[in-house]
Tab-separated table of C-alpha atoms and ligand atoms in Angstrom:
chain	number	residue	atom	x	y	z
A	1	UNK	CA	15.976	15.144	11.779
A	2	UNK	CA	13.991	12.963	9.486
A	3	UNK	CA	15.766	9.296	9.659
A	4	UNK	CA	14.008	6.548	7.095
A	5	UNK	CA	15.104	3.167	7.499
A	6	UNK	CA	16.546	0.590	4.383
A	7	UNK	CA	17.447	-2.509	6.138
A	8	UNK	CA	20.511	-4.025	7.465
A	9	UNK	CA	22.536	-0.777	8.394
A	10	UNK	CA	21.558	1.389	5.933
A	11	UNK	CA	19.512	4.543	6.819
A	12	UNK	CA	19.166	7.901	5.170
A	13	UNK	CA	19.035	10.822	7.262
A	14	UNK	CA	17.170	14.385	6.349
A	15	UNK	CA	18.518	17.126	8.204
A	16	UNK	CA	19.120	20.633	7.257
A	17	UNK	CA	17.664	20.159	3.920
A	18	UNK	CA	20.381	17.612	2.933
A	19	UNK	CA	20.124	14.115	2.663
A	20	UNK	CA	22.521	12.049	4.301
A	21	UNK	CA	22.523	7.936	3.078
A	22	UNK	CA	24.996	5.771	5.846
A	23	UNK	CA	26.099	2.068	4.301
A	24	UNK	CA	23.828	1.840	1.575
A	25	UNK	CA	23.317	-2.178	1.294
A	26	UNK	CA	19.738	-2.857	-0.057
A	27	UNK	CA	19.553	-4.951	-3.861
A	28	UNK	CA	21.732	-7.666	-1.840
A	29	UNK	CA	19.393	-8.132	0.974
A	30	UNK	CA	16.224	-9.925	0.282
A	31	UNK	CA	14.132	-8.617	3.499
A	32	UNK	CA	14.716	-5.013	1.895
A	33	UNK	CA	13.152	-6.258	-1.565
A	34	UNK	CA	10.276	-3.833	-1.914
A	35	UNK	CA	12.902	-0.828	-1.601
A	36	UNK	CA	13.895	0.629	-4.802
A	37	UNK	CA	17.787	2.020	-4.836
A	38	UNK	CA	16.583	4.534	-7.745
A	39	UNK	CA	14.093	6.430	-5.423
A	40	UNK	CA	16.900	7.032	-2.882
A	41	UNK	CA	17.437	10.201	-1.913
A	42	UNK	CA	21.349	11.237	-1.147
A	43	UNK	CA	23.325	14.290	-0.844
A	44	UNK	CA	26.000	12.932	0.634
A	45	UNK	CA	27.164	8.573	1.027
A	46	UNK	CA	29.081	8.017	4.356
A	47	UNK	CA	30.236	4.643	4.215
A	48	UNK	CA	31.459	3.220	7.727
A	49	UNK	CA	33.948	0.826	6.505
A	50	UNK	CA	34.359	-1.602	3.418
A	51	UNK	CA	32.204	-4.422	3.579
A	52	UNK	CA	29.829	-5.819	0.893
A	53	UNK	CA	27.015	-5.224	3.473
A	54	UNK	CA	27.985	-1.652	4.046
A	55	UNK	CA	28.795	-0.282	0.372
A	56	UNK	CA	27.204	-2.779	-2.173
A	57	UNK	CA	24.819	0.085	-3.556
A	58	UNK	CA	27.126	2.875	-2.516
A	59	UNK	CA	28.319	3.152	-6.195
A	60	UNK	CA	25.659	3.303	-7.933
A	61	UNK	CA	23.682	5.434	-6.230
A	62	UNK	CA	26.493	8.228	-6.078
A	63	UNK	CA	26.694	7.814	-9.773
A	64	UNK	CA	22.723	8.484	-9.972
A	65	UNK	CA	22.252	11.409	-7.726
A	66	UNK	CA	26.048	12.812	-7.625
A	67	UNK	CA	26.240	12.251	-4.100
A	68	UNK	CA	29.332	13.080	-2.482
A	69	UNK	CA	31.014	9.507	-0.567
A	70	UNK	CA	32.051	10.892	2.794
A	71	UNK	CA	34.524	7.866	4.338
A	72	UNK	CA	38.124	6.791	5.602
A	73	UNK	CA	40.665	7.481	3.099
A	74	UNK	CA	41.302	4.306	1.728
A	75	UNK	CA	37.483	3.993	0.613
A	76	UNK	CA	37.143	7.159	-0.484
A	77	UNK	CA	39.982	6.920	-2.869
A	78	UNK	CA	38.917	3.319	-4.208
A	79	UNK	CA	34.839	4.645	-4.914
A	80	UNK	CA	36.864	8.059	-7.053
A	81	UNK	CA	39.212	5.705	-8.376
A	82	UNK	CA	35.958	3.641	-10.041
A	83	UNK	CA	34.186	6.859	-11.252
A	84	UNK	CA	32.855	9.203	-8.283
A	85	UNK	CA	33.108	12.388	-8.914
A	86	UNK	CA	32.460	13.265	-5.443
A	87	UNK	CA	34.317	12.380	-2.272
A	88	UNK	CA	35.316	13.461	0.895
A	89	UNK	CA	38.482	11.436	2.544
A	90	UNK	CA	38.755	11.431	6.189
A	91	UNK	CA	40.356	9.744	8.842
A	92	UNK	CA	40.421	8.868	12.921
A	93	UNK	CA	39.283	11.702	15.184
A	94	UNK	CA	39.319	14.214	12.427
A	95	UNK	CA	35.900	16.018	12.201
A	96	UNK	CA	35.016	18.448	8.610
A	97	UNK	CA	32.494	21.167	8.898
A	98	UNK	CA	29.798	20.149	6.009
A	99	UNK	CA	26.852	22.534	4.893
A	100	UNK	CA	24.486	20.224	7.349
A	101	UNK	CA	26.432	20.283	9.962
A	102	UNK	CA	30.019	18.830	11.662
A	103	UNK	CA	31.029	15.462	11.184
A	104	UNK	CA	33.625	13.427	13.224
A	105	UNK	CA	34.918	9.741	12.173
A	106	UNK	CA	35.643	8.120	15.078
A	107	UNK	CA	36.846	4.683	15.935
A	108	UNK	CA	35.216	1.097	15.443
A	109	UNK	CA	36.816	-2.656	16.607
A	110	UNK	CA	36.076	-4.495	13.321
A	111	UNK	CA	37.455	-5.154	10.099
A	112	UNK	CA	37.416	-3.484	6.658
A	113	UNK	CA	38.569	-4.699	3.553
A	114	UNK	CA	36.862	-3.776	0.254
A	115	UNK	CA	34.659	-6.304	-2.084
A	116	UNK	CA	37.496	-6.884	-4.375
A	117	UNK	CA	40.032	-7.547	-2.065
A	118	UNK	CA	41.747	-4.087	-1.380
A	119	UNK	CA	43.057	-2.563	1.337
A	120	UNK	CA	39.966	-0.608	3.038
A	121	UNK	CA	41.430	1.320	5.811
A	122	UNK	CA	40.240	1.405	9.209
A	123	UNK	CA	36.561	1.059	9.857
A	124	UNK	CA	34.890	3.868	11.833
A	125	UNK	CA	31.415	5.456	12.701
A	126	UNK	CA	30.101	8.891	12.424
A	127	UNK	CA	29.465	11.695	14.807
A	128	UNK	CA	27.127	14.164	13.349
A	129	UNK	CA	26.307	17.439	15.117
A	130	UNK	CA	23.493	19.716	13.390
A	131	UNK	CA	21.420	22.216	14.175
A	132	UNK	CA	18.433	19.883	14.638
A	133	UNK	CA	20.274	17.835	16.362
A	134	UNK	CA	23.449	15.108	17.030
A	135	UNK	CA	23.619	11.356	16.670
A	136	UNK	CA	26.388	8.880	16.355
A	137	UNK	CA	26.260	6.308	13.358
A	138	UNK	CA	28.771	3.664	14.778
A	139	UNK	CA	28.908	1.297	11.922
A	140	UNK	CA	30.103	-2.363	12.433
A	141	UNK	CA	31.986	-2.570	15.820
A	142	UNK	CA	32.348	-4.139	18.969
A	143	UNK	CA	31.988	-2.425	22.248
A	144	UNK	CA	35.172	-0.098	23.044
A	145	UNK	CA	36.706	2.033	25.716
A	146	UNK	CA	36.828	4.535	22.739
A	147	UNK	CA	33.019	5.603	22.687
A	148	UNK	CA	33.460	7.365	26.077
A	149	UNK	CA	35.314	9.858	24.216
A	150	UNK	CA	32.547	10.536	22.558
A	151	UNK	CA	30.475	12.933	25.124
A	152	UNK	CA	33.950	14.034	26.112
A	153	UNK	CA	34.674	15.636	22.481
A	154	UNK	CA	31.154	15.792	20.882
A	155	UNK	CA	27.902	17.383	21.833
A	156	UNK	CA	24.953	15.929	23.510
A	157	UNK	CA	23.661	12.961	21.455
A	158	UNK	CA	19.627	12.962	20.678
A	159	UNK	CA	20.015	9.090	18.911
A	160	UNK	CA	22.767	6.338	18.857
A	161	UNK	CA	22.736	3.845	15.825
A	162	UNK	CA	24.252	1.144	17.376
A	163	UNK	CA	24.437	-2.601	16.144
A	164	UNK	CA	22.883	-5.206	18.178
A	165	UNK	CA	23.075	-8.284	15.909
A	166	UNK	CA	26.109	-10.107	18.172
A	167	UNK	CA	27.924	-12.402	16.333
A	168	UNK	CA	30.048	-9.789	13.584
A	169	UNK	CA	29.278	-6.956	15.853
A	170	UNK	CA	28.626	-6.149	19.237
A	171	UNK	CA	25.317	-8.237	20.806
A	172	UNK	CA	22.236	-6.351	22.442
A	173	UNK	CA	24.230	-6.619	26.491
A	174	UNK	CA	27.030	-4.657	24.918
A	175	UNK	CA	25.488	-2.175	22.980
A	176	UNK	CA	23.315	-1.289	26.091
A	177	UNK	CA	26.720	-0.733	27.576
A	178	UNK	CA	28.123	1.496	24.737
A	179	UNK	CA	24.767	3.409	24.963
A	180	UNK	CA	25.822	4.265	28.525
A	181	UNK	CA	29.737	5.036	27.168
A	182	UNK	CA	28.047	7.637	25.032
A	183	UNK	CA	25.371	8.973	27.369
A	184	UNK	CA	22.670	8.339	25.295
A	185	UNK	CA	19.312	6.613	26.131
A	186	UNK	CA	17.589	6.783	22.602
A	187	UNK	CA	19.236	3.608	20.412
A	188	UNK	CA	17.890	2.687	16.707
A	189	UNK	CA	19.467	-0.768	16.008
A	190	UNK	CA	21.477	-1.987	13.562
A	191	UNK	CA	22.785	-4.941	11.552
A	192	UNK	CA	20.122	-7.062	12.865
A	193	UNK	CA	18.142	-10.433	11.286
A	194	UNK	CA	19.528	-9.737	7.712
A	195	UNK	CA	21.387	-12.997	7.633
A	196	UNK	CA	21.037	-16.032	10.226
A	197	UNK	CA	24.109	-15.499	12.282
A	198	UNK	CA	22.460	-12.157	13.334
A	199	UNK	CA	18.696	-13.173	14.089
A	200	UNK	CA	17.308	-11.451	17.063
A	201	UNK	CA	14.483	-11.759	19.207
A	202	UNK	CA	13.129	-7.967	19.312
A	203	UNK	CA	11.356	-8.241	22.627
A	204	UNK	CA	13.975	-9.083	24.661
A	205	UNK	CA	16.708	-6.809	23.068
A	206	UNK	CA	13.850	-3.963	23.532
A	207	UNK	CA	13.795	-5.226	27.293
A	208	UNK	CA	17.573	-5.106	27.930
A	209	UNK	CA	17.344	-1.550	26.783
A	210	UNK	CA	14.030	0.026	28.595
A	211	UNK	CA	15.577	-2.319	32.115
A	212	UNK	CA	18.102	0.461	31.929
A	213	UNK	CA	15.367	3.252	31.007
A	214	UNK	CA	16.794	3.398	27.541
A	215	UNK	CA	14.098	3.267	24.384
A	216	UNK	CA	15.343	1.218	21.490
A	217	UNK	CA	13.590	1.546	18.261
A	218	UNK	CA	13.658	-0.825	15.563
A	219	UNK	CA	12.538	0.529	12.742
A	220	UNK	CA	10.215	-1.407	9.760
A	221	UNK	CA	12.240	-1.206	6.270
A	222	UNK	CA	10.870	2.054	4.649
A	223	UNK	CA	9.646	3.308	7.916
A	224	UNK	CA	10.410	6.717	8.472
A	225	UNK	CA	10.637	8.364	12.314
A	226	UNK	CA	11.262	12.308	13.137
A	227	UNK	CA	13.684	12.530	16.044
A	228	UNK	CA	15.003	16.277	17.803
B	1	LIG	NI1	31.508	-5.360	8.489
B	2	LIG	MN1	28.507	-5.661	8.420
């Protein structure tokens, strides 16, 4: 699994020859400047709940590459209703069998109304389970009792995307905490430094993590890391 970083929360994935693009936010944040949306790669869009942050480019990059948008219901139906072809509904605990792989949408504490207003659901995250390998995409959430049914229902987890940015989301403390509720000890943080309320010093959020012989990774924008 091939995972290339775009800033904020957004990350594309490569994994059996498909490329997976989670909360595609890039044109509206200025530290991801020198990323181009039009030499994005994407198979499929999951988008983890409605936010501007999550699904600004989400649109317009399914309309270039005739991505599929993978999502909760609600947000599914509102990208068709504006012109994707392509979409795959889904809801709470309910897992699809793709051509990559499995996915499961599983629950997130947060919020999730869409940029104009609407009704966006439910936010969730993402378990993926491939043949190269499983991670969880968590999207925008606090810590929850929930993520320990993760290892319960899912396999093994190689990677966690977890967001350590406090403040809308769950701070570096409690997303060393959700690492543990879903027995994983390899993190790539998310929804960090994009906007002042979610500035973080690297060092010590790298600390909290390798004090509990856990490796967090924060990734440069446009860096791209192989993971099995
Ligand atoms: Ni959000
Ligand atoms: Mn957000």
């Amino acid at each position: 699994m091939k995972f290339t970083y775009y800033g904020h929360s957004c990350f594309g994935v490569n994994v059996a020859g498909k490329n997976l693009l989670f909360d595609p936010f890039i044109r509206g944040n200025e530290l991801a400047k020198d990323i181009d949306i039009n030499t994005i790669p994407a198979d499929y869009i999951f988008v983890s709940h409605g936010h501007e942050d999550h699904i600004a480019d989400a649109f317009d990059i399914a309309m270039r590459t005739g991505a599929a948008v993978v999502s909760n219901y609600e947000i599914a139906i509102w990208c068709h209703k504006k012109g994707v072809l392509k979409y795959h509904p889904m809801n709470h605990g309910g897992q699809w069998n793709f051509k990559f792989g499995k996915v499961k949408y599983v629950c997130a504490v947060h919020t999730s109304s869409m940029p104009d207003g609407s009704y966006g659901g439910n936010p969730g995250g993402f378990v993926v389970e491939t043949a190269e390998g499983n991670f969880y995409y968590s999207g925008d959430t606090a810590l929850t009792m929930d993520m320990q049914l993760i290892p319960l229902t899912c396999g093994p987890l190689n990677v966690a995307l977890l967001p350590i940015g406090d403040n809308f989301t769950m701070g570096i403390s409690d997303a060393v905490l959700a690492s543990d509720f879903v027995k994983c000890d390899k993190i790539i943080g998310l929804h960090y430094d994009t906007f002042g309320y979610i500035k973080i010093n690297h060092e010590e959020a790298k600390q909290k993590f390798a004090s509990r012989g856990k490796e967090l990774r924060l990734l440069t924008i446009g860096e791209t890391i192989e993971l099995s």
